[in-house]
Short mmCIF file of C-alpha atoms and ligand atoms in Angstrom, two decimals:
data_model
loop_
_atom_site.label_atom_id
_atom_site.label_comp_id
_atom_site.label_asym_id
_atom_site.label_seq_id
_atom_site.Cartn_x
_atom_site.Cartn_y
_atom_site.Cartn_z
CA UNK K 1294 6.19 21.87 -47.74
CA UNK K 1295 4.26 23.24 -50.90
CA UNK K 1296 2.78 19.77 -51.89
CA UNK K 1297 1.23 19.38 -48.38
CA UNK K 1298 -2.69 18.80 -47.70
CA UNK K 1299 -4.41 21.43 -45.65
CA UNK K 1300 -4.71 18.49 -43.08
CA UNK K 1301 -0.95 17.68 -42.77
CA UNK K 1302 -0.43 22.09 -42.31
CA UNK K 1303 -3.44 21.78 -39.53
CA UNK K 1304 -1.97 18.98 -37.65
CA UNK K 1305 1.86 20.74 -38.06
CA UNK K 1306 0.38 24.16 -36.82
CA UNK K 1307 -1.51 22.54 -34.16
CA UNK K 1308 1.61 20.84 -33.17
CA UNK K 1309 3.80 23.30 -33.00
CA UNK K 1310 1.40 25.68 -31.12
CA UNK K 1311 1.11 23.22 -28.74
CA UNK K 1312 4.75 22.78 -27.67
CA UNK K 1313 5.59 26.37 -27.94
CA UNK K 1314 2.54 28.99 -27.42
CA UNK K 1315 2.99 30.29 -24.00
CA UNK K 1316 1.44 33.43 -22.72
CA UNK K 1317 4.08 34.21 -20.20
CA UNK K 1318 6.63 34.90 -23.09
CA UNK K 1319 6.69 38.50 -23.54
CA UNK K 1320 5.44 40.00 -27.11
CA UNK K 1321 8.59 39.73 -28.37
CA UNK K 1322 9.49 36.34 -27.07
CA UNK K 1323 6.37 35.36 -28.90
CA UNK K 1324 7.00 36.73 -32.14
CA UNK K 1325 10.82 35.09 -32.25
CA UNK K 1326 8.97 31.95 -31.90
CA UNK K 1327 6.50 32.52 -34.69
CA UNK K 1328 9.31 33.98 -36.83
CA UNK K 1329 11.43 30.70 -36.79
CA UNK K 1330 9.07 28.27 -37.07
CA UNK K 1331 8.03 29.90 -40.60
CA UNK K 1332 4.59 30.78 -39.29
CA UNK K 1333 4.55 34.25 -38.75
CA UNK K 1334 4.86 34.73 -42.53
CA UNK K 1335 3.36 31.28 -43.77
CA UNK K 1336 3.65 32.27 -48.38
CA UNK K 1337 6.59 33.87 -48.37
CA UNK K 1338 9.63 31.85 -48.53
CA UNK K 1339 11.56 29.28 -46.84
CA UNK K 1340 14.78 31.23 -47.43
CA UNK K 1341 13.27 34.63 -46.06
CA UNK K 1342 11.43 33.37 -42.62
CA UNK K 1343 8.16 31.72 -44.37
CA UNK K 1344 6.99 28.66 -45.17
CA UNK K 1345 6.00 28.52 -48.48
CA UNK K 1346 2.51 27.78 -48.33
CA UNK K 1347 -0.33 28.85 -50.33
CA UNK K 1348 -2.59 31.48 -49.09
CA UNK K 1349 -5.62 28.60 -48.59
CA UNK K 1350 -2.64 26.27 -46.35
CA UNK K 1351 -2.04 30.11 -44.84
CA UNK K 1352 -5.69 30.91 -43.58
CA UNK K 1353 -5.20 27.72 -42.08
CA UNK K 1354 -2.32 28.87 -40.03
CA UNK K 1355 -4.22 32.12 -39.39
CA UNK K 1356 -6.92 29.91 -38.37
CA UNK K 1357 -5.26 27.50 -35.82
CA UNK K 1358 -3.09 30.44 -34.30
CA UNK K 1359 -6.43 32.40 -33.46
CA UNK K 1360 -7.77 29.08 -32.10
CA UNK K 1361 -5.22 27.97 -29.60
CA UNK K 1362 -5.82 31.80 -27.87
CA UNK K 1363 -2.58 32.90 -29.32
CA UNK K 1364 -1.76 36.12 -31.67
CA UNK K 1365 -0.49 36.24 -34.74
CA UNK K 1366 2.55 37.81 -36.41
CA UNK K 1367 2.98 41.54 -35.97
CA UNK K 1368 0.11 43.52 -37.58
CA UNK K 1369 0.68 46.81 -39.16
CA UNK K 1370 2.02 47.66 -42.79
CA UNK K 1371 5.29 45.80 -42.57
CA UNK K 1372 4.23 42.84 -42.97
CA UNK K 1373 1.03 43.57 -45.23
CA UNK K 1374 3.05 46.03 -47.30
CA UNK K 1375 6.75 46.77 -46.73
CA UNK K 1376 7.54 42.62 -46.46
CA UNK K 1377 6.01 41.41 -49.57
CA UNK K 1378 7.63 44.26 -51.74
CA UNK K 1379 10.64 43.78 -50.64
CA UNK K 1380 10.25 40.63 -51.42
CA UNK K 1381 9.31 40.81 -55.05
CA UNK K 1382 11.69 43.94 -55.69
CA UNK K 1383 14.39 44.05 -53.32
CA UNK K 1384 17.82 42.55 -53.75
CA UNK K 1385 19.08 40.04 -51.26
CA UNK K 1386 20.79 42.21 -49.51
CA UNK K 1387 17.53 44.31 -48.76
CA UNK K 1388 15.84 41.02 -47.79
CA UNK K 1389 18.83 40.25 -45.33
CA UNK K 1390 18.68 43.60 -43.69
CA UNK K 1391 14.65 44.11 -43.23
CA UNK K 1392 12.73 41.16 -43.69
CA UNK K 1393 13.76 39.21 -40.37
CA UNK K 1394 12.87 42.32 -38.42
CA UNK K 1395 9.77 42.61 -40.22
CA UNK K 1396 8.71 39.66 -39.08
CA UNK K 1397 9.58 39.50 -35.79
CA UNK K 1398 8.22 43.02 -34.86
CA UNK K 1399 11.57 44.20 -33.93
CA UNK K 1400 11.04 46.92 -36.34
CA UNK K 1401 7.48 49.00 -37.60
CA UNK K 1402 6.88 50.68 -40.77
CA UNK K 1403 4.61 53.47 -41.81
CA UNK K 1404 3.57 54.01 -45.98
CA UNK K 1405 5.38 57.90 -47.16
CA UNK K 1406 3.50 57.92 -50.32
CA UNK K 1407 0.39 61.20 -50.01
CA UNK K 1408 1.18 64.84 -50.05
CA UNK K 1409 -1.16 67.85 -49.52
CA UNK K 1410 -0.71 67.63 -53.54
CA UNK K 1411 -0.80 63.94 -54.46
CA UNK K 1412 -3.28 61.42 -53.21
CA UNK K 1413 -5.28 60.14 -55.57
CA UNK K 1414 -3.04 60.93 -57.81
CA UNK K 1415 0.07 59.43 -57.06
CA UNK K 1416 2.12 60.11 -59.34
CA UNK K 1417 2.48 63.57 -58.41
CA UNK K 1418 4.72 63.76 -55.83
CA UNK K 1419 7.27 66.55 -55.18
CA UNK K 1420 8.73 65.64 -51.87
CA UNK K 1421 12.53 65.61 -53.61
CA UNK K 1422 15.43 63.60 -53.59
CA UNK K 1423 18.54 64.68 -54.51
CA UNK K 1424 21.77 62.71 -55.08
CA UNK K 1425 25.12 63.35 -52.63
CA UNK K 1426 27.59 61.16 -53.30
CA UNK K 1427 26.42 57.55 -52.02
CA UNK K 1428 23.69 58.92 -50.27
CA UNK K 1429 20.17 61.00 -51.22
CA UNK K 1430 18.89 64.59 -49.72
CA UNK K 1431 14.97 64.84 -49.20
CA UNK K 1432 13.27 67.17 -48.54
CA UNK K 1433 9.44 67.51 -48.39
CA UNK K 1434 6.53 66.29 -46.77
CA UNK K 1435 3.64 63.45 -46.56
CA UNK K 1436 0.78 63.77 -44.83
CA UNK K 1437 -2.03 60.79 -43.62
CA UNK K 1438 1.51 58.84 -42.87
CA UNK K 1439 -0.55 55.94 -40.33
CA UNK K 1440 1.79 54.83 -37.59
CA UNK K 1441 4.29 57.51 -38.54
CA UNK K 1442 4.85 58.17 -35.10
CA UNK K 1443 5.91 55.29 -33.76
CA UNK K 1444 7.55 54.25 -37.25
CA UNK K 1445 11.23 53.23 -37.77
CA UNK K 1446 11.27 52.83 -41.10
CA UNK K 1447 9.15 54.48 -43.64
CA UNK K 1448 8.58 53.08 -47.62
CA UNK K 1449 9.31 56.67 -48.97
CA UNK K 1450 8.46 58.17 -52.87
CA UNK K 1451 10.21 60.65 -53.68
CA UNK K 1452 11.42 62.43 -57.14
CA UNK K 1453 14.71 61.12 -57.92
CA UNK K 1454 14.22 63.25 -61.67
CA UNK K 1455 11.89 65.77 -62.29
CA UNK K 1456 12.99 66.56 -66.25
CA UNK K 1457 11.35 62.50 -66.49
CA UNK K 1458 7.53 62.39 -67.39
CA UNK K 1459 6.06 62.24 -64.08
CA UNK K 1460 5.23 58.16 -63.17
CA UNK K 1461 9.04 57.41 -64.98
CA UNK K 1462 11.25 59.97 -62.25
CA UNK K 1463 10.03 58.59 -58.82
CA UNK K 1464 12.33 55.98 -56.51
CA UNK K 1465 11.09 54.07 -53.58
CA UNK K 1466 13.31 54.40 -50.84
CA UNK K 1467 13.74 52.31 -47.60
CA UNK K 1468 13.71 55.14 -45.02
CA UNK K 1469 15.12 55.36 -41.61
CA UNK K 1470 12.57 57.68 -39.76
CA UNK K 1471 14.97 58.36 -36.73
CA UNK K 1472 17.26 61.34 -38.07
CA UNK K 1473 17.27 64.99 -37.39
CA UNK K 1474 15.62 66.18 -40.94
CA UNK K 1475 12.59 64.33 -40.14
CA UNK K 1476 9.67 65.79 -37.91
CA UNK K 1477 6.56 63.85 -37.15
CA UNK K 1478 3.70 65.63 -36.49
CA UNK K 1479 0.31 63.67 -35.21
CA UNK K 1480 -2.99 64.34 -36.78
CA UNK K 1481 -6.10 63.62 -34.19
CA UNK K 1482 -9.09 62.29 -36.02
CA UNK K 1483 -13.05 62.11 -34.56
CA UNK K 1484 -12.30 59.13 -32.73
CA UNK K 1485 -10.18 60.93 -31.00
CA UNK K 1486 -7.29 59.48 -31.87
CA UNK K 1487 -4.25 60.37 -34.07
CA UNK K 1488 -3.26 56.88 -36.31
CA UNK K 1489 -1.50 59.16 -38.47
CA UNK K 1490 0.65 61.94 -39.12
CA UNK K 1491 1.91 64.88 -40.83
CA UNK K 1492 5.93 64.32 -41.92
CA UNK K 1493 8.19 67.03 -42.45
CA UNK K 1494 11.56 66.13 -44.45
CA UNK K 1495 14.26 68.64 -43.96
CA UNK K 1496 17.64 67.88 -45.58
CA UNK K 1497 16.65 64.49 -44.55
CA UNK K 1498 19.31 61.89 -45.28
CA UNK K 1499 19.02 57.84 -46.71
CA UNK K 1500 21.80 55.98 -48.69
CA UNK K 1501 22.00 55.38 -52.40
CA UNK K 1502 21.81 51.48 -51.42
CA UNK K 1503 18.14 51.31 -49.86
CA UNK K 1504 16.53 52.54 -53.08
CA UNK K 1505 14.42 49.62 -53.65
CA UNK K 1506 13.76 47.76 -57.25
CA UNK K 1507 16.18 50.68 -59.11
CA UNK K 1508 16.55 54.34 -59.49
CA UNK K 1509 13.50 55.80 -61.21
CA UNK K 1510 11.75 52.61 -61.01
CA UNK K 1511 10.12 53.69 -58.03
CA UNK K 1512 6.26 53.53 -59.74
CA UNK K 1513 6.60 50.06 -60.89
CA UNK K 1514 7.46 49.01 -56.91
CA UNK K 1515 5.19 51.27 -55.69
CA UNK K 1516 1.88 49.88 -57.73
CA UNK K 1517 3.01 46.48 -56.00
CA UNK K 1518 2.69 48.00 -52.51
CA UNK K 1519 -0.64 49.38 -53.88
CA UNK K 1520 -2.13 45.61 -55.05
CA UNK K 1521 -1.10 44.48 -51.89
CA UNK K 1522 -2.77 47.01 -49.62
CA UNK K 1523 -6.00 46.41 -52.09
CA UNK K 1524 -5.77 42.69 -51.58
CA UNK K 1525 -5.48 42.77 -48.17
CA UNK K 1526 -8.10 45.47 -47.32
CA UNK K 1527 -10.73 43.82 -49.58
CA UNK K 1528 -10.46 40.42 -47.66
CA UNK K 1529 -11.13 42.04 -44.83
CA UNK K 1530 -8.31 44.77 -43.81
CA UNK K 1531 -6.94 41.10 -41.49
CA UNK K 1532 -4.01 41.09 -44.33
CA UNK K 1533 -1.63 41.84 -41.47
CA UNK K 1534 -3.99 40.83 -38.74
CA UNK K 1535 -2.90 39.40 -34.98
CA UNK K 1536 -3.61 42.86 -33.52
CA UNK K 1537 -0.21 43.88 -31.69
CA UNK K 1538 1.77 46.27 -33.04
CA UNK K 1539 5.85 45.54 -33.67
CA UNK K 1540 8.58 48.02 -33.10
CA UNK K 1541 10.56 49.59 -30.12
CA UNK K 1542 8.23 52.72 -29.79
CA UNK K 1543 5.17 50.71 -30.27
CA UNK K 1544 5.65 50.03 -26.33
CA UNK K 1545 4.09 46.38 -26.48
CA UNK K 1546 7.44 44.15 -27.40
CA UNK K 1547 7.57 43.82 -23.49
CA UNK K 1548 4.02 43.37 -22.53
CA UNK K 1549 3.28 40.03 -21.48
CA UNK K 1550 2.03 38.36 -24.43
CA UNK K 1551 -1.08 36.20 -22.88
CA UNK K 1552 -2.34 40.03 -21.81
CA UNK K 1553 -2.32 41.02 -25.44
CA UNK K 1554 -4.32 37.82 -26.68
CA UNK K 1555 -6.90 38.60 -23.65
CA UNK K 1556 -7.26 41.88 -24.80
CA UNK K 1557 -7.57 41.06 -28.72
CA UNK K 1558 -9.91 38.39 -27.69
CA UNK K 1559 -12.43 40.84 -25.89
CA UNK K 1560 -12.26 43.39 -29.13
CA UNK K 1561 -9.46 45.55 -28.30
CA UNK K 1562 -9.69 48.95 -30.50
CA UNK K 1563 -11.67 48.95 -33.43
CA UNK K 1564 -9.48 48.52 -36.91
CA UNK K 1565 -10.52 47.58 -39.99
CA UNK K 1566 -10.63 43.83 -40.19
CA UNK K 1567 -13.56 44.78 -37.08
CA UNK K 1568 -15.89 45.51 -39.12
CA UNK K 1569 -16.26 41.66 -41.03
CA UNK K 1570 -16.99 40.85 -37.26
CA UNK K 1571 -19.84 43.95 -37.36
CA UNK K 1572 -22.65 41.27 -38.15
CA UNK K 1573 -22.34 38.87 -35.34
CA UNK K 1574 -20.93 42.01 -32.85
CA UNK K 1575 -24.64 43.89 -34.35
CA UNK K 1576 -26.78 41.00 -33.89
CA UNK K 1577 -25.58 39.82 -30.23
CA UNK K 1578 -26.64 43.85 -29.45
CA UNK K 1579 -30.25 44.33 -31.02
CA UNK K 1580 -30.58 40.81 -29.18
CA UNK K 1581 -29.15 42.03 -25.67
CA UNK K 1582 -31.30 45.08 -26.48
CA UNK K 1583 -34.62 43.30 -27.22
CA UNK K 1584 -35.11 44.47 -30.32
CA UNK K 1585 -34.80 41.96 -32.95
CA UNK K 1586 -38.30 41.56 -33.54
CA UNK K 1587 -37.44 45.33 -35.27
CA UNK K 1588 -38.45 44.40 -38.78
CA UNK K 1589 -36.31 47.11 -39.77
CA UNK K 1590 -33.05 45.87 -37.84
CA UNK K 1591 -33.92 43.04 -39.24
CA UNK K 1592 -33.98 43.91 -42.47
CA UNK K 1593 -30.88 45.89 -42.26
CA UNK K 1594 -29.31 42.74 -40.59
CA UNK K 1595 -29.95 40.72 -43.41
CA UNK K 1596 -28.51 42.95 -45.62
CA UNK K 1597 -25.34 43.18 -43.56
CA UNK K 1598 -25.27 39.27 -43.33
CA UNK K 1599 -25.48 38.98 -47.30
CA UNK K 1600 -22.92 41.54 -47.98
CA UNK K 1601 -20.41 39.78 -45.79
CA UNK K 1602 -21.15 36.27 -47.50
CA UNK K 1603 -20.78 38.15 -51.00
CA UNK K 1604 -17.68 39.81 -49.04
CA UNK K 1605 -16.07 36.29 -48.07
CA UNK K 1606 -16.79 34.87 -51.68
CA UNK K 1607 -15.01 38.05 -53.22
CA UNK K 1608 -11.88 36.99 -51.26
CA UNK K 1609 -11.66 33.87 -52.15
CA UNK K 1610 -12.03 34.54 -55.68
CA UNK K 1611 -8.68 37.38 -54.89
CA UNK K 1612 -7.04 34.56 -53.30
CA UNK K 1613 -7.73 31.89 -55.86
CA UNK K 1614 -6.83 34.23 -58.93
CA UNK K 1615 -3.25 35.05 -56.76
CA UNK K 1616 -2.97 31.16 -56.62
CA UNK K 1617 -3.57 30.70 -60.47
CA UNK K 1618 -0.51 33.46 -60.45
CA UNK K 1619 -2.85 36.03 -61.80
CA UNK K 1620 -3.53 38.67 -59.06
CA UNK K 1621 -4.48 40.24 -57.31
CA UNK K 1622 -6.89 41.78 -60.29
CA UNK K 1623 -10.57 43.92 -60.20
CA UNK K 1624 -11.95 41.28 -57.81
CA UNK K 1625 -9.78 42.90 -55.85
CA UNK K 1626 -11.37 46.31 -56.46
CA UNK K 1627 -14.45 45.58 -56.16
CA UNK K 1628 -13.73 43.58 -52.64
CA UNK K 1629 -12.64 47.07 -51.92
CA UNK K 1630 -15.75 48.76 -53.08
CA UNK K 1631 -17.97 46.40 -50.95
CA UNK K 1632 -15.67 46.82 -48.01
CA UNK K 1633 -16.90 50.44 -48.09
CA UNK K 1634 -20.21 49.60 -48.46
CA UNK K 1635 -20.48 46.89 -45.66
CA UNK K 1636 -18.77 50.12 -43.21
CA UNK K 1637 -21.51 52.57 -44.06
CA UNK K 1638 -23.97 49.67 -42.95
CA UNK K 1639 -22.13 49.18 -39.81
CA UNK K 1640 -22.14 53.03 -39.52
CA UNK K 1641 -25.96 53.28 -39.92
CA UNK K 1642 -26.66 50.48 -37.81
CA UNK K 1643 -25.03 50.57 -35.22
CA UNK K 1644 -26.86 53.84 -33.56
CA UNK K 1645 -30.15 52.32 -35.15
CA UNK K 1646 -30.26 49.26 -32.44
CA UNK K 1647 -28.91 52.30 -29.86
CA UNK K 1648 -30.94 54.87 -29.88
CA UNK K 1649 -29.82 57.70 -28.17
CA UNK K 1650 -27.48 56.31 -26.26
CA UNK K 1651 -25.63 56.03 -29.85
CA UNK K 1652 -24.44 59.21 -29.43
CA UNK K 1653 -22.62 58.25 -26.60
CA UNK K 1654 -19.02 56.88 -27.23
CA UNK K 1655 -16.23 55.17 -24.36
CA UNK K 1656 -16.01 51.58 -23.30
CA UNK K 1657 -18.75 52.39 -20.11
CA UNK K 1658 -21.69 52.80 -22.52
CA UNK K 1659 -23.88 49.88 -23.62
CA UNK K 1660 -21.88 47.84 -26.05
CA UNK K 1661 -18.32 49.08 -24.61
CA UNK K 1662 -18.53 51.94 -27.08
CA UNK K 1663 -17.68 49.81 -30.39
CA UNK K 1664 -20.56 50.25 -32.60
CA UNK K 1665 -19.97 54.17 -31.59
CA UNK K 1666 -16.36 53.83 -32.59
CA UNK K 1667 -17.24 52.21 -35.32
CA UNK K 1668 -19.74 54.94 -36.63
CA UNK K 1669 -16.64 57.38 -36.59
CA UNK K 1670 -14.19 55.53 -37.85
CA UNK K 1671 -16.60 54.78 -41.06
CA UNK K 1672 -15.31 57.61 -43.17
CA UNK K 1673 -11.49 55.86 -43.45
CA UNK K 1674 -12.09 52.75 -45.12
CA UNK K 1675 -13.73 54.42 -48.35
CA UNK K 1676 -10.78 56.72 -48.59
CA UNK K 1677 -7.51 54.97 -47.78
CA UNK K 1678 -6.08 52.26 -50.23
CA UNK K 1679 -7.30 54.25 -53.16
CA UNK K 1680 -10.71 56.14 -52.67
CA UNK K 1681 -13.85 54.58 -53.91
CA UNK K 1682 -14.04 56.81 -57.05
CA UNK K 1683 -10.92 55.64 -58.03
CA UNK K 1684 -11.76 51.94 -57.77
CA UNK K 1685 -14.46 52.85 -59.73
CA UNK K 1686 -12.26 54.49 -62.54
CA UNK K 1687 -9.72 51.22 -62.49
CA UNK K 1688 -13.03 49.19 -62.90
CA UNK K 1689 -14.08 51.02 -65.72
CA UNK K 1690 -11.15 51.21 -67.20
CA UNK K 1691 -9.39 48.24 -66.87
CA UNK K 1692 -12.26 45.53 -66.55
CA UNK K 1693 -15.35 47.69 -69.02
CA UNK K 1694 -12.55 48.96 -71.02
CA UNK K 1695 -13.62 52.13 -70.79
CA UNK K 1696 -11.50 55.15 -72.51
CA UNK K 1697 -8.94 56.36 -70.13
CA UNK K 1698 -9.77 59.84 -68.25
CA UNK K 1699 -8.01 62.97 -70.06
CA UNK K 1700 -5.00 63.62 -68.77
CA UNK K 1701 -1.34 65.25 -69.30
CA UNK K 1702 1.10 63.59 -71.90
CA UNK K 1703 2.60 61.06 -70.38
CA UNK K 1704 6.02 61.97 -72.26
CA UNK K 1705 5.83 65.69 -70.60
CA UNK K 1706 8.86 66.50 -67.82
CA UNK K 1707 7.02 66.79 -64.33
CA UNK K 1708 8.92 69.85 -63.91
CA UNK K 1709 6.25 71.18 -66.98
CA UNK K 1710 3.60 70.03 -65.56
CA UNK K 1711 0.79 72.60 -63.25
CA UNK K 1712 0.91 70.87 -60.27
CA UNK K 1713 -0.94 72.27 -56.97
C1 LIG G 2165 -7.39 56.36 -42.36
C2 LIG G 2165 -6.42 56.72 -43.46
C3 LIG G 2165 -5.13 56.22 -43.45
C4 LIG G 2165 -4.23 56.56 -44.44
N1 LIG G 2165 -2.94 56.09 -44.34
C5 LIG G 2165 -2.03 56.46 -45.27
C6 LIG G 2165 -0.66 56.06 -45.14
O1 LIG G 2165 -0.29 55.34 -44.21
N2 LIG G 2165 0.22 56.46 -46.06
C7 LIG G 2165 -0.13 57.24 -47.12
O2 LIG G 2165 0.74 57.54 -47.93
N3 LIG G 2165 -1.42 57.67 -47.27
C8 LIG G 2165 -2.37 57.29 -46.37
N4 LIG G 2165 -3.67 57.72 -46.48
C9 LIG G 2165 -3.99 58.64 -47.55
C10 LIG G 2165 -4.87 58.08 -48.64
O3 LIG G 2165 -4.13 57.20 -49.46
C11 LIG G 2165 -5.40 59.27 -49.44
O4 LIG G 2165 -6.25 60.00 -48.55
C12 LIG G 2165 -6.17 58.84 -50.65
O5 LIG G 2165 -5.31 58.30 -51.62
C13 LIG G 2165 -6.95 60.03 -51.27
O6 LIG G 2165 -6.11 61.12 -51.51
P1 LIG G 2165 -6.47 62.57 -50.98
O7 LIG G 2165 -6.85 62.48 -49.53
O8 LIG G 2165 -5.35 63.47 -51.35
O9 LIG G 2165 -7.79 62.98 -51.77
P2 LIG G 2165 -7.86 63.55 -53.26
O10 LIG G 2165 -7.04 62.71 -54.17
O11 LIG G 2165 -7.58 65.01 -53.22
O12 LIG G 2165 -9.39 63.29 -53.59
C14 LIG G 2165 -10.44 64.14 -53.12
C15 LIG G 2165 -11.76 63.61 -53.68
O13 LIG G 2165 -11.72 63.66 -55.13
C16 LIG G 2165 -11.98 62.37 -55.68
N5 LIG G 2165 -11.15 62.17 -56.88
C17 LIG G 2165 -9.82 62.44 -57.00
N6 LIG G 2165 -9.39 62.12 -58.23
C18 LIG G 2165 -10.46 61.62 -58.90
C19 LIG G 2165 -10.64 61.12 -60.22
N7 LIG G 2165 -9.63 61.04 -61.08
N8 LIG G 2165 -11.89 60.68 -60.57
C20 LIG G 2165 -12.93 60.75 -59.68
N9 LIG G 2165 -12.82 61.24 -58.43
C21 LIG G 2165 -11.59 61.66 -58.03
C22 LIG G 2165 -11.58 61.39 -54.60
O14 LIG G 2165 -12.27 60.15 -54.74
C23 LIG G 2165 -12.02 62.13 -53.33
O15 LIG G 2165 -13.39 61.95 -53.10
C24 LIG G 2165 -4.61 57.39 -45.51
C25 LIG G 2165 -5.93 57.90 -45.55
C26 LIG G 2165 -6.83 57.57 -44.54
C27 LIG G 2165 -8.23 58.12 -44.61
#
């Protein structure tokens, strides 16, 4: 499958979609499909549900799926996080229990990694693991947990020794989410929505054998998760892109599938990956709105236009150093960095072709209420992922060689260390 031409994947897709894409399977239906064919999960492996492909043969995939009207594999951080770790780190007995349900959407995932005390810094966490018998305690909590609520598994960090220096005592556990020592509490944002959550462990329970890539390994595993959620947010957030979200609670695994890929095709709630759509969504408006003779729209139009083209050529350069089996490096930093920058655009611009009415958000005002939505939602993308400061620090240090910033020894026990 590797050594095939773009063409020969285009015409297999295309065949394939066209003998089984039907819109009166349910969600789940659907996804079953996608999963055994090898084209819900196109680079990863033939042996775990993929197909082997390169990412280029993969946008192709992406590409013929969104064509035919049909959705793509589950979106949410299973498969644009949770999946590929496990892949790289787990053993095959991991990949056996949580890779199929992955993706087929049968089960969701949410990222435990920030506290109230580690964020930015990562390597500070204190929520606490403690060994009993074949099984760990925990007992702690994350906060900014997105899709915690309706989460059945959760990619946890947690301090399996705190007398190590503090990036060499963390583990990274596999984490069922539905136990008694775990309360989920759901924090509402400006949009009005609450994407994620507060989690309280108490005396939380999850077995020795889910610790992922080795005890006290937990930092190497987790900086994999990390380049993954950079990769995929920098080309565009679309990483795990198709829109529907998998697991029981989710409540869409019995929707009728051909509802979903109506409502994805007319815009659907704003996420990330909307906003490398802002330029044609921002253009269509000042047009419906008469106002793109506004040399100032215009101007800021432009500038939105170039960003995404220096945006797109970022990405490819991510996905062609990946290929080369060198990434995903700075470019994908800096795709980050822009990705911020293109969202503040989006935010300024969108209540610049509105007016007033820009103040106005729900789907009955002009535009359905996206450019409004999109205004709030701005703030996210520059924090989540690693804020932009700090993909300015990994620039400077790891591309400009910059000195590193001043920190603790890296030999002191984290129990020695001040922590907040
Ligand atoms: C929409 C959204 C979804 C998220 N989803 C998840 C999730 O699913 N799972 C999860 O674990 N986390 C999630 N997060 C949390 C996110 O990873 C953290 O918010 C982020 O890492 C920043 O940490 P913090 O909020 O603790 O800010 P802090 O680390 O306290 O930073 C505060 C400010 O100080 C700056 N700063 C900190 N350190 C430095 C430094 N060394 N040099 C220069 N400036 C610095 C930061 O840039 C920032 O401006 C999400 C966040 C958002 C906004």
């Amino acid at each position: 499958m590797a050594e095939m031409t773009l063409d020969d994947v285009r015409t297999e897709v295309r065949g394939w979609l066209g003998e089984s894409w039907d819109p009166e399977l349910t969600v789940a239906e659907w996804w079953t499909r996608l999963a055994d064919s090898g084209f819900a999960a196109p680079t990863w492996p033939e042996q775990w549900h993929g197909k082997g492909l390169d990412r280029g043969a993969a946008a192709v995939v992406a590409q013929e799926i969104r064509e035919a009207g049909a959705i793509g594999p589950p979106a949410g951080l299973g498969m644009l996080l949770a999946g590929p770790t496990i892949l790289t780190h787990g053993t095959d007995e991991q990949k056996d229990r949580y890779l199929r349900p992955i993706v087929d959407g049968q089960e969701a995932w949410c990222q435990l990694f920030s506290e109230p005390g580690a964020g930015s810094d990562l390597a500070s966490v204190q929520a606490k693991a403690e060994r009993d018998g074949d099984e760990w305690t925990i007992n702690g909590q994350k906060v900014w947990t997105s899709g915690g609520q309706s989460a059945d598994l959760g990619m946890l960090l947690a301090r399996t020794d705190p007398d190590a220096p503090k990036h060499k005592g963390i583990s990274y556990f596999a984490f069922p989410m539905d136990q008694p020592g775990v309360e989920v509490r759901p924090l509402r944002e400006m949009t009005g929505r609450a994407l994620f959550s507060e989690v309280f462990f108490d005396d939380a329970r999850v077995a020795d054998s889910e610790i992922i890539g080795g005890l006290n390994e937990g930092w190497l595993v987790a900086n994999t998760t990390l380049a993954n959620e950079r990769a995929g947010l920098g080309s565009g957030g679309g990483g795990a892109g198709g829109g529907a979200f998998p697991g029981t609670k989710g409540g869409m695994l019995e929707v009728r599938v051909g509802d979903v890929a109506d409502r994805i095709a007319r815009g659907g709630a704003v996420q990330p990956s909307a906003f490398g759509r802002g330029f044609d969504f921002m253009r269509e408006l000042t047009e419906k709105l008469g106002r793109a003779d506004d040399p100032l729209l215009r101007q800021r139009l432009a500038e939105l236009y170039t960003l995404n083209e220096v945006g797109r050529m970022t990405a490819a350069r991510v996905k062609a150093a990946v290929k080369a089996g060198k990434g995903p490096g700075p470019e994908a930093n800096t795709a980050k960095l822009l990705m911020s920058k293109v969202t503040r655009l989006v935010r300024d611009l969108g209540p610049a072709i509105l007016g007033p009415e820009g103040m106005l958000s729900g789907p009955d005002t002009t535009g359905g209420g996206v450019a409004q939505e999109m205004t709030l939602f701005a703030p996210a993308p520059s924090i989540y992922g690693g804020t932009d400061e700090i993909q300015k620090n990994i620039i400077g240090e790891r591309v400009l060689g910059l000195p590193k910033e001043p920190g603790p020894d890296k030999s002191t026990p984290f129990k020695d260390l001040r922590v907040s």
